[in-house]
mmCIF file with all atom_site columns, C-alpha atoms in Angstrom:
data_model
loop_
_atom_site.group_PDB
_atom_site.id
_atom_site.type_symbol
_atom_site.label_atom_id
_atom_site.label_alt_id
_atom_site.label_comp_id
_atom_site.label_asym_id
_atom_site.label_entity_id
_atom_site.label_seq_id
_atom_site.pdbx_PDB_ins_code
_atom_site.Cartn_x
_atom_site.Cartn_y
_atom_site.Cartn_z
_atom_site.occupancy
_atom_site.B_iso_or_equiv
_atom_site.pdbx_formal_charge
_atom_site.auth_seq_id
_atom_site.auth_comp_id
_atom_site.auth_asym_id
_atom_site.auth_atom_id
_atom_site.pdbx_PDB_model_num
ATOM 1   C CA . UNK A 1 1   ? -17.760 3.014   39.162  1.00 46.00 ? 22  UNK A CA 1
ATOM 2   C CA . UNK A 1 2   ? -21.157 4.656   39.120  1.00 48.00 ? 23  UNK A CA 1
ATOM 3   C CA . UNK A 1 3   ? -24.666 3.344   38.454  1.00 50.00 ? 24  UNK A CA 1
ATOM 4   C CA . UNK A 1 4   ? -27.405 5.478   36.952  1.00 51.00 ? 25  UNK A CA 1
ATOM 5   C CA . UNK A 1 5   ? -31.044 4.654   36.330  1.00 50.00 ? 26  UNK A CA 1
ATOM 6   C CA . UNK A 1 6   ? -32.750 6.213   33.334  1.00 52.00 ? 27  UNK A CA 1
ATOM 7   C CA . UNK A 1 7   ? -36.520 6.275   33.024  1.00 53.00 ? 28  UNK A CA 1
ATOM 8   C CA . UNK A 1 8   ? -38.393 6.826   29.761  1.00 51.00 ? 29  UNK A CA 1
ATOM 9   C CA . UNK A 1 9   ? -39.043 10.529  29.139  1.00 53.00 ? 30  UNK A CA 1
ATOM 10  C CA . UNK A 1 10  ? -42.559 11.789  28.942  1.00 54.00 ? 31  UNK A CA 1
ATOM 11  C CA . UNK A 1 11  ? -42.435 12.954  25.315  1.00 48.00 ? 32  UNK A CA 1
ATOM 12  C CA . UNK A 1 12  ? -41.469 9.481   24.013  1.00 48.00 ? 33  UNK A CA 1
ATOM 13  C CA . UNK A 1 13  ? -44.145 7.446   25.768  1.00 47.00 ? 34  UNK A CA 1
ATOM 14  C CA . UNK A 1 14  ? -46.903 8.222   23.287  1.00 50.00 ? 35  UNK A CA 1
ATOM 15  C CA . UNK A 1 15  ? -44.807 8.655   20.162  1.00 48.00 ? 36  UNK A CA 1
ATOM 16  C CA . UNK A 1 16  ? -44.039 5.754   17.820  1.00 47.00 ? 37  UNK A CA 1
ATOM 17  C CA . UNK A 1 17  ? -40.317 5.951   17.160  1.00 49.00 ? 38  UNK A CA 1
ATOM 18  C CA . UNK A 1 18  ? -37.196 3.915   17.615  1.00 49.00 ? 39  UNK A CA 1
ATOM 19  C CA . UNK A 1 19  ? -36.383 5.623   20.906  1.00 49.00 ? 40  UNK A CA 1
ATOM 20  C CA . UNK A 1 20  ? -39.894 5.139   22.280  1.00 50.00 ? 41  UNK A CA 1
ATOM 21  C CA . UNK A 1 21  ? -39.824 1.448   21.289  1.00 51.00 ? 42  UNK A CA 1
ATOM 22  C CA . UNK A 1 22  ? -36.635 0.983   23.283  1.00 50.00 ? 43  UNK A CA 1
ATOM 23  C CA . UNK A 1 23  ? -38.167 2.636   26.298  1.00 48.00 ? 44  UNK A CA 1
ATOM 24  C CA . UNK A 1 24  ? -41.436 0.701   25.942  1.00 50.00 ? 45  UNK A CA 1
ATOM 25  C CA . UNK A 1 25  ? -39.552 -2.588  26.228  1.00 52.00 ? 46  UNK A CA 1
ATOM 26  C CA . UNK A 1 26  ? -38.206 -1.446  29.588  1.00 52.00 ? 47  UNK A CA 1
ATOM 27  C CA . UNK A 1 27  ? -41.020 -1.063  32.146  1.00 54.00 ? 48  UNK A CA 1
ATOM 28  C CA . UNK A 1 28  ? -38.885 0.673   34.732  1.00 55.00 ? 49  UNK A CA 1
ATOM 29  C CA . UNK A 1 29  ? -36.151 2.110   32.591  1.00 55.00 ? 50  UNK A CA 1
ATOM 30  C CA . UNK A 1 30  ? -32.650 0.698   32.285  1.00 56.00 ? 51  UNK A CA 1
ATOM 31  C CA . UNK A 1 31  ? -29.334 0.984   34.075  1.00 58.00 ? 52  UNK A CA 1
ATOM 32  C CA . UNK A 1 32  ? -25.996 2.089   32.721  1.00 59.00 ? 53  UNK A CA 1
ATOM 33  C CA . UNK A 1 33  ? -22.608 2.123   34.386  1.00 59.00 ? 54  UNK A CA 1
ATOM 34  C CA . UNK A 1 34  ? -19.149 3.419   33.705  1.00 61.00 ? 55  UNK A CA 1
ATOM 35  C CA . UNK A 1 35  ? -15.624 3.583   35.056  1.00 60.00 ? 56  UNK A CA 1
ATOM 36  C CA . UNK A 1 36  ? -14.530 7.218   35.241  1.00 65.00 ? 57  UNK A CA 1
ATOM 37  C CA . UNK A 1 37  ? -10.807 7.740   34.829  1.00 65.00 ? 58  UNK A CA 1
ATOM 38  C CA . UNK A 1 38  ? -8.774  9.792   37.207  1.00 70.00 ? 59  UNK A CA 1
ATOM 39  C CA . UNK A 1 39  ? -7.431  13.211  36.358  1.00 75.00 ? 60  UNK A CA 1
ATOM 40  C CA . UNK A 1 40  ? -3.867  11.870  36.274  1.00 80.00 ? 61  UNK A CA 1
ATOM 41  C CA . UNK A 1 41  ? -4.677  9.383   33.524  1.00 79.00 ? 62  UNK A CA 1
ATOM 42  C CA . UNK A 1 42  ? -6.342  12.120  31.432  1.00 80.00 ? 63  UNK A CA 1
ATOM 43  C CA . UNK A 1 43  ? -3.292  14.356  31.833  1.00 85.00 ? 64  UNK A CA 1
ATOM 44  C CA . UNK A 1 44  ? -0.948  11.501  30.915  1.00 88.00 ? 65  UNK A CA 1
ATOM 45  C CA . UNK A 1 45  ? -2.945  10.638  27.772  1.00 87.00 ? 66  UNK A CA 1
ATOM 46  C CA . UNK A 1 46  ? -3.079  14.311  26.784  1.00 89.00 ? 67  UNK A CA 1
ATOM 47  C CA . UNK A 1 47  ? 0.694   14.652  27.125  1.00 92.00 ? 68  UNK A CA 1
ATOM 48  C CA . UNK A 1 48  ? 1.248   11.489  25.060  1.00 93.00 ? 69  UNK A CA 1
ATOM 49  C CA . UNK A 1 49  ? -1.081  12.649  22.269  1.00 93.00 ? 70  UNK A CA 1
ATOM 50  C CA . UNK A 1 50  ? 0.462   16.131  22.121  1.00 94.00 ? 71  UNK A CA 1
ATOM 51  C CA . UNK A 1 51  ? 3.978   14.654  22.103  1.00 93.00 ? 72  UNK A CA 1
ATOM 52  C CA . UNK A 1 52  ? 3.117   12.310  19.224  1.00 92.00 ? 73  UNK A CA 1
ATOM 53  C CA . UNK A 1 53  ? 1.562   15.138  17.204  1.00 93.00 ? 74  UNK A CA 1
ATOM 54  C CA . UNK A 1 54  ? 4.581   17.397  17.728  1.00 92.00 ? 75  UNK A CA 1
ATOM 55  C CA . UNK A 1 55  ? 6.931   14.532  16.859  1.00 89.00 ? 76  UNK A CA 1
ATOM 56  C CA . UNK A 1 56  ? 5.144   13.925  13.562  1.00 89.00 ? 77  UNK A CA 1
ATOM 57  C CA . UNK A 1 57  ? 5.070   17.642  12.731  1.00 90.00 ? 78  UNK A CA 1
ATOM 58  C CA . UNK A 1 58  ? 8.803   17.963  13.466  1.00 89.00 ? 79  UNK A CA 1
ATOM 59  C CA . UNK A 1 59  ? 9.709   15.090  11.140  1.00 87.00 ? 80  UNK A CA 1
ATOM 60  C CA . UNK A 1 60  ? 11.728  17.377  8.772   1.00 86.00 ? 81  UNK A CA 1
ATOM 61  C CA . UNK A 1 61  ? 14.195  18.185  11.598  1.00 87.00 ? 82  UNK A CA 1
ATOM 62  C CA . UNK A 1 62  ? 14.713  14.575  12.669  1.00 88.00 ? 83  UNK A CA 1
ATOM 63  C CA . UNK A 1 63  ? 18.227  13.104  12.273  1.00 89.00 ? 84  UNK A CA 1
ATOM 64  C CA . UNK A 1 64  ? 18.863  11.629  8.844   1.00 89.00 ? 85  UNK A CA 1
ATOM 65  C CA . UNK A 1 65  ? 19.503  8.113   10.162  1.00 90.00 ? 86  UNK A CA 1
ATOM 66  C CA . UNK A 1 66  ? 16.202  8.137   12.050  1.00 90.00 ? 87  UNK A CA 1
ATOM 67  C CA . UNK A 1 67  ? 14.352  9.282   8.912   1.00 91.00 ? 88  UNK A CA 1
ATOM 68  C CA . UNK A 1 68  ? 15.918  6.506   6.846   1.00 92.00 ? 89  UNK A CA 1
ATOM 69  C CA . UNK A 1 69  ? 15.088  3.942   9.546   1.00 93.00 ? 90  UNK A CA 1
ATOM 70  C CA . UNK A 1 70  ? 11.452  5.100   9.618   1.00 92.00 ? 91  UNK A CA 1
ATOM 71  C CA . UNK A 1 71  ? 11.309  4.887   5.823   1.00 93.00 ? 92  UNK A CA 1
ATOM 72  C CA . UNK A 1 72  ? 12.684  1.332   5.791   1.00 94.00 ? 93  UNK A CA 1
ATOM 73  C CA . UNK A 1 73  ? 10.313  0.202   8.554   1.00 94.00 ? 94  UNK A CA 1
ATOM 74  C CA . UNK A 1 74  ? 7.330   1.778   6.757   1.00 93.00 ? 95  UNK A CA 1
ATOM 75  C CA . UNK A 1 75  ? 8.152   0.055   3.453   1.00 94.00 ? 96  UNK A CA 1
ATOM 76  C CA . UNK A 1 76  ? 8.640   -3.362  5.062   1.00 94.00 ? 97  UNK A CA 1
ATOM 77  C CA . UNK A 1 77  ? 5.427   -3.013  7.084   1.00 94.00 ? 98  UNK A CA 1
ATOM 78  C CA . UNK A 1 78  ? 3.508   -2.123  3.911   1.00 93.00 ? 99  UNK A CA 1
ATOM 79  C CA . UNK A 1 79  ? 4.988   -5.113  2.083   1.00 93.00 ? 100 UNK A CA 1
ATOM 80  C CA . UNK A 1 80  ? 4.117   -7.382  5.019   1.00 93.00 ? 101 UNK A CA 1
ATOM 81  C CA . UNK A 1 81  ? 0.494   -6.193  4.999   1.00 92.00 ? 102 UNK A CA 1
ATOM 82  C CA . UNK A 1 82  ? 0.218   -6.679  1.222   1.00 93.00 ? 103 UNK A CA 1
ATOM 83  C CA . UNK A 1 83  ? 1.759   -10.158 1.472   1.00 92.00 ? 104 UNK A CA 1
ATOM 84  C CA . UNK A 1 84  ? -0.594  -11.120 4.302   1.00 92.00 ? 105 UNK A CA 1
ATOM 85  C CA . UNK A 1 85  ? -3.616  -9.980  2.288   1.00 92.00 ? 106 UNK A CA 1
ATOM 86  C CA . UNK A 1 86  ? -2.504  -11.921 -0.811  1.00 93.00 ? 107 UNK A CA 1
ATOM 87  C CA . UNK A 1 87  ? -1.817  -15.118 1.142   1.00 93.00 ? 108 UNK A CA 1
ATOM 88  C CA . UNK A 1 88  ? -5.125  -14.716 2.962   1.00 92.00 ? 109 UNK A CA 1
ATOM 89  C CA . UNK A 1 89  ? -7.137  -14.559 -0.252  1.00 92.00 ? 110 UNK A CA 1
ATOM 90  C CA . UNK A 1 90  ? -5.161  -17.299 -2.003  1.00 91.00 ? 111 UNK A CA 1
ATOM 91  C CA . UNK A 1 91  ? -5.783  -19.720 0.869   1.00 92.00 ? 112 UNK A CA 1
ATOM 92  C CA . UNK A 1 92  ? -9.453  -18.747 0.917   1.00 91.00 ? 113 UNK A CA 1
ATOM 93  C CA . UNK A 1 93  ? -9.805  -19.425 -2.843  1.00 91.00 ? 114 UNK A CA 1
ATOM 94  C CA . UNK A 1 94  ? -8.165  -22.849 -2.523  1.00 89.00 ? 115 UNK A CA 1
ATOM 95  C CA . UNK A 1 95  ? -10.596 -23.906 0.225   1.00 90.00 ? 116 UNK A CA 1
ATOM 96  C CA . UNK A 1 96  ? -13.520 -22.171 -1.518  1.00 89.00 ? 117 UNK A CA 1
ATOM 97  C CA . UNK A 1 97  ? -13.097 -24.477 -4.501  1.00 88.00 ? 118 UNK A CA 1
ATOM 98  C CA . UNK A 1 98  ? -13.931 -27.428 -2.244  1.00 86.00 ? 119 UNK A CA 1
ATOM 99  C CA . UNK A 1 99  ? -17.028 -25.742 -0.708  1.00 84.00 ? 120 UNK A CA 1
ATOM 100 C CA . UNK A 1 100 ? -15.208 -24.628 2.423   1.00 87.00 ? 121 UNK A CA 1
ATOM 101 C CA . UNK A 1 101 ? -14.481 -21.263 3.956   1.00 88.00 ? 122 UNK A CA 1
ATOM 102 C CA . UNK A 1 102 ? -11.114 -20.871 5.620   1.00 90.00 ? 123 UNK A CA 1
ATOM 103 C CA . UNK A 1 103 ? -10.034 -17.403 6.638   1.00 90.00 ? 124 UNK A CA 1
ATOM 104 C CA . UNK A 1 104 ? -6.734  -16.356 8.132   1.00 91.00 ? 125 UNK A CA 1
ATOM 105 C CA . UNK A 1 105 ? -7.496  -13.594 10.647  1.00 89.00 ? 126 UNK A CA 1
ATOM 106 C CA . UNK A 1 106 ? -11.217 -13.397 9.813   1.00 88.00 ? 127 UNK A CA 1
ATOM 107 C CA . UNK A 1 107 ? -11.650 -10.118 11.726  1.00 87.00 ? 128 UNK A CA 1
ATOM 108 C CA . UNK A 1 108 ? -8.799  -8.364  9.935   1.00 86.00 ? 129 UNK A CA 1
ATOM 109 C CA . UNK A 1 109 ? -11.054 -5.894  8.089   1.00 86.00 ? 130 UNK A CA 1
ATOM 110 C CA . UNK A 1 110 ? -13.775 -5.624  10.722  1.00 84.00 ? 131 UNK A CA 1
ATOM 111 C CA . UNK A 1 111 ? -14.260 -1.936  11.534  1.00 83.00 ? 132 UNK A CA 1
ATOM 112 C CA . UNK A 1 112 ? -15.911 -2.732  14.860  1.00 82.00 ? 133 UNK A CA 1
ATOM 113 C CA . UNK A 1 113 ? -12.802 -4.499  16.173  1.00 82.00 ? 134 UNK A CA 1
ATOM 114 C CA . UNK A 1 114 ? -9.722  -2.963  17.704  1.00 82.00 ? 135 UNK A CA 1
ATOM 115 C CA . UNK A 1 115 ? -6.113  -3.472  16.676  1.00 82.00 ? 136 UNK A CA 1
ATOM 116 C CA . UNK A 1 116 ? -5.593  -6.505  18.890  1.00 84.00 ? 137 UNK A CA 1
ATOM 117 C CA . UNK A 1 117 ? -9.088  -7.915  18.324  1.00 85.00 ? 138 UNK A CA 1
ATOM 118 C CA . UNK A 1 118 ? -8.558  -7.822  14.540  1.00 85.00 ? 139 UNK A CA 1
ATOM 119 C CA . UNK A 1 119 ? -6.018  -10.652 14.869  1.00 86.00 ? 140 UNK A CA 1
ATOM 120 C CA . UNK A 1 120 ? -8.245  -12.807 17.120  1.00 86.00 ? 141 UNK A CA 1
ATOM 121 C CA . UNK A 1 121 ? -8.976  -15.583 16.237  1.00 87.00 ? 142 UNK A CA 1
ATOM 122 C CA . UNK A 1 122 ? -6.070  -16.567 14.045  1.00 88.00 ? 143 UNK A CA 1
ATOM 123 C CA . UNK A 1 123 ? -8.232  -18.669 11.685  1.00 89.00 ? 144 UNK A CA 1
ATOM 124 C CA . UNK A 1 124 ? -11.817 -19.773 11.090  1.00 89.00 ? 145 UNK A CA 1
ATOM 125 C CA . UNK A 1 125 ? -13.231 -22.737 9.187   1.00 89.00 ? 146 UNK A CA 1
ATOM 126 C CA . UNK A 1 126 ? -16.774 -23.522 8.040   1.00 88.00 ? 147 UNK A CA 1
ATOM 127 C CA . UNK A 1 127 ? -18.570 -25.575 5.390   1.00 86.00 ? 148 UNK A CA 1
ATOM 128 C CA . UNK A 1 128 ? -20.727 -24.050 2.676   1.00 81.00 ? 149 UNK A CA 1
ATOM 129 C CA . UNK A 1 129 ? -24.094 -25.392 1.580   1.00 79.00 ? 150 UNK A CA 1
ATOM 130 C CA . UNK A 1 130 ? -26.760 -24.547 -0.972  1.00 76.00 ? 151 UNK A CA 1
ATOM 131 C CA . UNK A 1 131 ? -24.452 -23.385 -3.757  1.00 77.00 ? 152 UNK A CA 1
ATOM 132 C CA . UNK A 1 132 ? -25.908 -22.506 -7.135  1.00 82.00 ? 153 UNK A CA 1
ATOM 133 C CA . UNK A 1 133 ? -24.797 -23.671 -10.569 1.00 84.00 ? 154 UNK A CA 1
ATOM 134 C CA . UNK A 1 134 ? -22.985 -20.368 -11.168 1.00 87.00 ? 155 UNK A CA 1
ATOM 135 C CA . UNK A 1 135 ? -20.844 -20.843 -8.063  1.00 86.00 ? 156 UNK A CA 1
ATOM 136 C CA . UNK A 1 136 ? -20.013 -24.408 -9.065  1.00 86.00 ? 157 UNK A CA 1
ATOM 137 C CA . UNK A 1 137 ? -18.969 -23.239 -12.520 1.00 90.00 ? 158 UNK A CA 1
ATOM 138 C CA . UNK A 1 138 ? -16.839 -20.470 -10.997 1.00 89.00 ? 159 UNK A CA 1
ATOM 139 C CA . UNK A 1 139 ? -15.105 -23.018 -8.783  1.00 89.00 ? 160 UNK A CA 1
ATOM 140 C CA . UNK A 1 140 ? -14.287 -25.203 -11.782 1.00 91.00 ? 161 UNK A CA 1
ATOM 141 C CA . UNK A 1 141 ? -12.822 -22.212 -13.606 1.00 92.00 ? 162 UNK A CA 1
ATOM 142 C CA . UNK A 1 142 ? -10.671 -21.310 -10.580 1.00 90.00 ? 163 UNK A CA 1
ATOM 143 C CA . UNK A 1 143 ? -9.520  -24.918 -10.299 1.00 90.00 ? 164 UNK A CA 1
ATOM 144 C CA . UNK A 1 144 ? -8.468  -24.962 -13.967 1.00 92.00 ? 165 UNK A CA 1
ATOM 145 C CA . UNK A 1 145 ? -6.530  -21.717 -13.512 1.00 91.00 ? 166 UNK A CA 1
ATOM 146 C CA . UNK A 1 146 ? -4.717  -23.036 -10.455 1.00 89.00 ? 167 UNK A CA 1
ATOM 147 C CA . UNK A 1 147 ? -3.800  -26.262 -12.244 1.00 91.00 ? 168 UNK A CA 1
ATOM 148 C CA . UNK A 1 148 ? -2.552  -24.332 -15.293 1.00 89.00 ? 169 UNK A CA 1
ATOM 149 C CA . UNK A 1 149 ? -0.404  -21.965 -13.207 1.00 87.00 ? 170 UNK A CA 1
ATOM 150 C CA . UNK A 1 150 ? 1.019   -24.859 -11.184 1.00 87.00 ? 171 UNK A CA 1
ATOM 151 C CA . UNK A 1 151 ? 1.873   -26.783 -14.368 1.00 87.00 ? 172 UNK A CA 1
ATOM 152 C CA . UNK A 1 152 ? 3.569   -23.709 -15.856 1.00 86.00 ? 173 UNK A CA 1
ATOM 153 C CA . UNK A 1 153 ? 5.668   -23.212 -12.732 1.00 85.00 ? 174 UNK A CA 1
ATOM 154 C CA . UNK A 1 154 ? 6.711   -26.872 -12.628 1.00 86.00 ? 175 UNK A CA 1
ATOM 155 C CA . UNK A 1 155 ? 7.539   -26.862 -16.347 1.00 86.00 ? 176 UNK A CA 1
ATOM 156 C CA . UNK A 1 156 ? 9.566   -23.636 -16.187 1.00 84.00 ? 177 UNK A CA 1
ATOM 157 C CA . UNK A 1 157 ? 11.014  -23.150 -12.690 1.00 80.00 ? 178 UNK A CA 1
ATOM 158 C CA . UNK A 1 158 ? 12.918  -20.100 -13.916 1.00 84.00 ? 179 UNK A CA 1
ATOM 159 C CA . UNK A 1 159 ? 9.677   -18.132 -13.696 1.00 82.00 ? 180 UNK A CA 1
ATOM 160 C CA . UNK A 1 160 ? 9.886   -18.112 -9.896  1.00 83.00 ? 181 UNK A CA 1
ATOM 161 C CA . UNK A 1 161 ? 13.538  -17.024 -9.967  1.00 84.00 ? 182 UNK A CA 1
ATOM 162 C CA . UNK A 1 162 ? 12.864  -14.222 -12.441 1.00 86.00 ? 183 UNK A CA 1
ATOM 163 C CA . UNK A 1 163 ? 9.815   -13.072 -10.483 1.00 85.00 ? 184 UNK A CA 1
ATOM 164 C CA . UNK A 1 164 ? 11.742  -13.036 -7.204  1.00 86.00 ? 185 UNK A CA 1
ATOM 165 C CA . UNK A 1 165 ? 14.641  -11.151 -8.799  1.00 89.00 ? 186 UNK A CA 1
ATOM 166 C CA . UNK A 1 166 ? 12.268  -8.553  -10.233 1.00 89.00 ? 187 UNK A CA 1
ATOM 167 C CA . UNK A 1 167 ? 10.528  -8.211  -6.860  1.00 89.00 ? 188 UNK A CA 1
ATOM 168 C CA . UNK A 1 168 ? 13.778  -7.696  -4.936  1.00 91.00 ? 189 UNK A CA 1
ATOM 169 C CA . UNK A 1 169 ? 14.988  -5.232  -7.542  1.00 92.00 ? 190 UNK A CA 1
ATOM 170 C CA . UNK A 1 170 ? 11.755  -3.249  -7.291  1.00 91.00 ? 191 UNK A CA 1
ATOM 171 C CA . UNK A 1 171 ? 11.950  -3.141  -3.489  1.00 91.00 ? 192 UNK A CA 1
ATOM 172 C CA . UNK A 1 172 ? 15.580  -1.989  -3.627  1.00 92.00 ? 193 UNK A CA 1
ATOM 173 C CA . UNK A 1 173 ? 14.666  0.717   -6.120  1.00 92.00 ? 194 UNK A CA 1
ATOM 174 C CA . UNK A 1 174 ? 11.893  1.968   -3.827  1.00 92.00 ? 195 UNK A CA 1
ATOM 175 C CA . UNK A 1 175 ? 14.211  1.989   -0.794  1.00 91.00 ? 196 UNK A CA 1
ATOM 176 C CA . UNK A 1 176 ? 16.973  3.789   -2.699  1.00 91.00 ? 197 UNK A CA 1
ATOM 177 C CA . UNK A 1 177 ? 14.507  6.325   -4.100  1.00 92.00 ? 198 UNK A CA 1
ATOM 178 C CA . UNK A 1 178 ? 13.212  7.168   -0.629  1.00 90.00 ? 199 UNK A CA 1
ATOM 179 C CA . UNK A 1 179 ? 16.734  7.399   0.783   1.00 89.00 ? 200 UNK A CA 1
ATOM 180 C CA . UNK A 1 180 ? 17.790  9.792   -1.998  1.00 90.00 ? 201 UNK A CA 1
ATOM 181 C CA . UNK A 1 181 ? 14.716  11.936  -1.346  1.00 89.00 ? 202 UNK A CA 1
ATOM 182 C CA . UNK A 1 182 ? 15.485  12.098  2.377   1.00 87.00 ? 203 UNK A CA 1
ATOM 183 C CA . UNK A 1 183 ? 19.131  12.930  1.737   1.00 85.00 ? 204 UNK A CA 1
ATOM 184 C CA . UNK A 1 184 ? 18.132  15.688  -0.675  1.00 81.00 ? 205 UNK A CA 1
ATOM 185 C CA . UNK A 1 185 ? 20.165  14.197  -3.528  1.00 52.00 ? 206 UNK A CA 1
ATOM 186 C CA . UNK A 1 186 ? 18.146  15.023  -6.634  1.00 42.00 ? 207 UNK A CA 1
ATOM 187 C CA . UNK A 1 187 ? 20.987  14.914  -9.168  1.00 44.00 ? 208 UNK A CA 1
ATOM 188 C CA . UNK A 1 188 ? 19.698  11.641  -10.599 1.00 43.00 ? 209 UNK A CA 1
ATOM 189 C CA . UNK A 1 189 ? 16.168  12.955  -10.834 1.00 44.00 ? 210 UNK A CA 1
ATOM 190 C CA . UNK A 1 190 ? 16.642  16.421  -12.385 1.00 44.00 ? 211 UNK A CA 1
ATOM 191 C CA . UNK A 1 191 ? 18.683  17.238  -15.496 1.00 45.00 ? 212 UNK A CA 1
ATOM 192 C CA . UNK A 1 192 ? 22.031  19.019  -15.028 1.00 55.00 ? 213 UNK A CA 1
ATOM 193 C CA . UNK A 1 193 ? 22.222  22.702  -15.965 1.00 59.00 ? 214 UNK A CA 1
ATOM 194 C CA . UNK A 1 194 ? 24.963  23.765  -18.352 1.00 62.00 ? 215 UNK A CA 1
ATOM 195 C CA . UNK A 1 195 ? 27.365  26.564  -17.531 1.00 65.00 ? 216 UNK A CA 1
ATOM 196 C CA . UNK A 1 196 ? 28.270  29.447  -19.829 1.00 67.00 ? 217 UNK A CA 1
ATOM 197 C CA . UNK A 1 197 ? 31.702  27.968  -20.589 1.00 71.00 ? 218 UNK A CA 1
ATOM 198 C CA . UNK A 1 198 ? 30.149  24.660  -21.652 1.00 74.00 ? 219 UNK A CA 1
ATOM 199 C CA . UNK A 1 199 ? 27.839  26.484  -24.050 1.00 75.00 ? 220 UNK A CA 1
ATOM 200 C CA . UNK A 1 200 ? 30.786  28.470  -25.522 1.00 75.00 ? 221 UNK A CA 1
ATOM 201 C CA . UNK A 1 201 ? 32.820  25.285  -25.994 1.00 76.00 ? 222 UNK A CA 1
ATOM 202 C CA . UNK A 1 202 ? 29.913  23.601  -27.759 1.00 77.00 ? 223 UNK A CA 1
ATOM 203 C CA . UNK A 1 203 ? 29.545  26.596  -30.091 1.00 77.00 ? 224 UNK A CA 1
ATOM 204 C CA . UNK A 1 204 ? 33.291  26.650  -30.842 1.00 76.00 ? 225 UNK A CA 1
ATOM 205 C CA . UNK A 1 205 ? 33.332  22.910  -31.543 1.00 73.00 ? 226 UNK A CA 1
ATOM 206 C CA . UNK A 1 206 ? 30.174  23.036  -33.638 1.00 59.00 ? 227 UNK A CA 1
ATOM 207 C CA . UNK A 1 207 ? 30.820  21.039  -36.841 1.00 54.00 ? 228 UNK A CA 1
ATOM 208 C CA . UNK A 1 208 ? 28.371  23.150  -38.818 1.00 51.00 ? 229 UNK A CA 1
ATOM 209 C CA . UNK A 1 209 ? 30.117  26.460  -38.139 1.00 48.00 ? 230 UNK A CA 1
ATOM 210 C CA . UNK A 1 210 ? 33.762  25.383  -37.876 1.00 48.00 ? 231 UNK A CA 1
ATOM 211 C CA . UNK A 1 211 ? 34.404  22.293  -40.001 1.00 46.00 ? 232 UNK A CA 1
ATOM 212 C CA . UNK A 1 212 ? 31.979  22.522  -42.848 1.00 44.00 ? 233 UNK A CA 1
ATOM 213 C CA . UNK A 1 213 ? 33.610  25.579  -44.531 1.00 45.00 ? 234 UNK A CA 1
ATOM 214 C CA . UNK A 1 214 ? 37.005  24.060  -45.406 1.00 48.00 ? 235 UNK A CA 1
ATOM 215 C CA . UNK A 1 215 ? 35.311  20.986  -46.827 1.00 48.00 ? 236 UNK A CA 1
ATOM 216 C CA . UNK A 1 216 ? 33.205  23.048  -49.258 1.00 47.00 ? 237 UNK A CA 1
ATOM 217 C CA . UNK A 1 217 ? 36.072  23.943  -51.721 1.00 50.00 ? 238 UNK A CA 1
ATOM 218 C CA . UNK A 1 218 ? 37.198  20.338  -51.826 1.00 50.00 ? 239 UNK A CA 1
ATOM 219 C CA . UNK A 1 219 ? 33.715  19.266  -52.872 1.00 49.00 ? 240 UNK A CA 1
ATOM 220 C CA . UNK A 1 220 ? 33.685  21.937  -55.598 1.00 52.00 ? 241 UNK A CA 1
ATOM 221 C CA . UNK A 1 221 ? 37.095  20.846  -56.988 1.00 54.00 ? 242 UNK A CA 1
ATOM 222 C CA . UNK A 1 222 ? 35.935  17.252  -57.144 1.00 55.00 ? 243 UNK A CA 1
ATOM 223 C CA . UNK A 1 223 ? 32.897  18.312  -59.174 1.00 54.00 ? 244 UNK A CA 1
ATOM 224 C CA . UNK A 1 224 ? 35.111  20.348  -61.557 1.00 56.00 ? 245 UNK A CA 1
ATOM 225 C CA . UNK A 1 225 ? 37.405  17.387  -62.150 1.00 56.00 ? 246 UNK A CA 1
ATOM 226 C CA . UNK A 1 226 ? 34.460  15.177  -63.030 1.00 52.00 ? 247 UNK A CA 1
ATOM 227 C CA . UNK A 1 227 ? 33.202  17.766  -65.531 1.00 47.00 ? 248 UNK A CA 1
ATOM 228 C CA . UNK A 1 228 ? 36.614  18.068  -67.180 1.00 55.00 ? 249 UNK A CA 1
ATOM 229 C CA . UNK A 1 229 ? 36.910  14.308  -67.579 1.00 54.00 ? 250 UNK A CA 1
ATOM 230 C CA . UNK A 1 230 ? 33.560  14.139  -69.260 1.00 50.00 ? 251 UNK A CA 1
#
């Protein structure tokens, strides 16, 4: 730990600026301190950062099972984040209708917070006051929508089952698509190329070139018989 005293510089004492205002508030300057890290900690952090960068760059040569595991974990983490955001806003709207503010993880999108600090506190609650007529009208509209959706779900419970089935099917399709991409199996994505023998067989079995000629005389004889009868 070290302690350093900084005095206002000479060129800012007579100049009206933000920096000079800060120095003018301090008659004798201000103090700042810090905790310098040791050389071993810097070396350890450097090795960790370089190892992570090389590991990400060497992702194409990772084992296939590890790639698939990373893909599955990434998809489920993304779905968890999306689900948390949706639940967070739905709960906020329900409480907002009754002039309250209830946030789950209120610091979740705060750029000034760290990873751990973003999830602290777990919830926050406060009452609103001084709402305008427009906000009251918006709350009534949201309340009507919630009541209508709830009534529709209660009246037709199959909607939830169909929605869940479609959701699980979409997630499985995404997981299978990523697994096929990692395995290099693109047969289902790209059309199959035909060989020369397949093209020759199609030409030999072409109904226009092979089967239409013998049918032509029969059609002519039928026309001749009709003319003779007439």
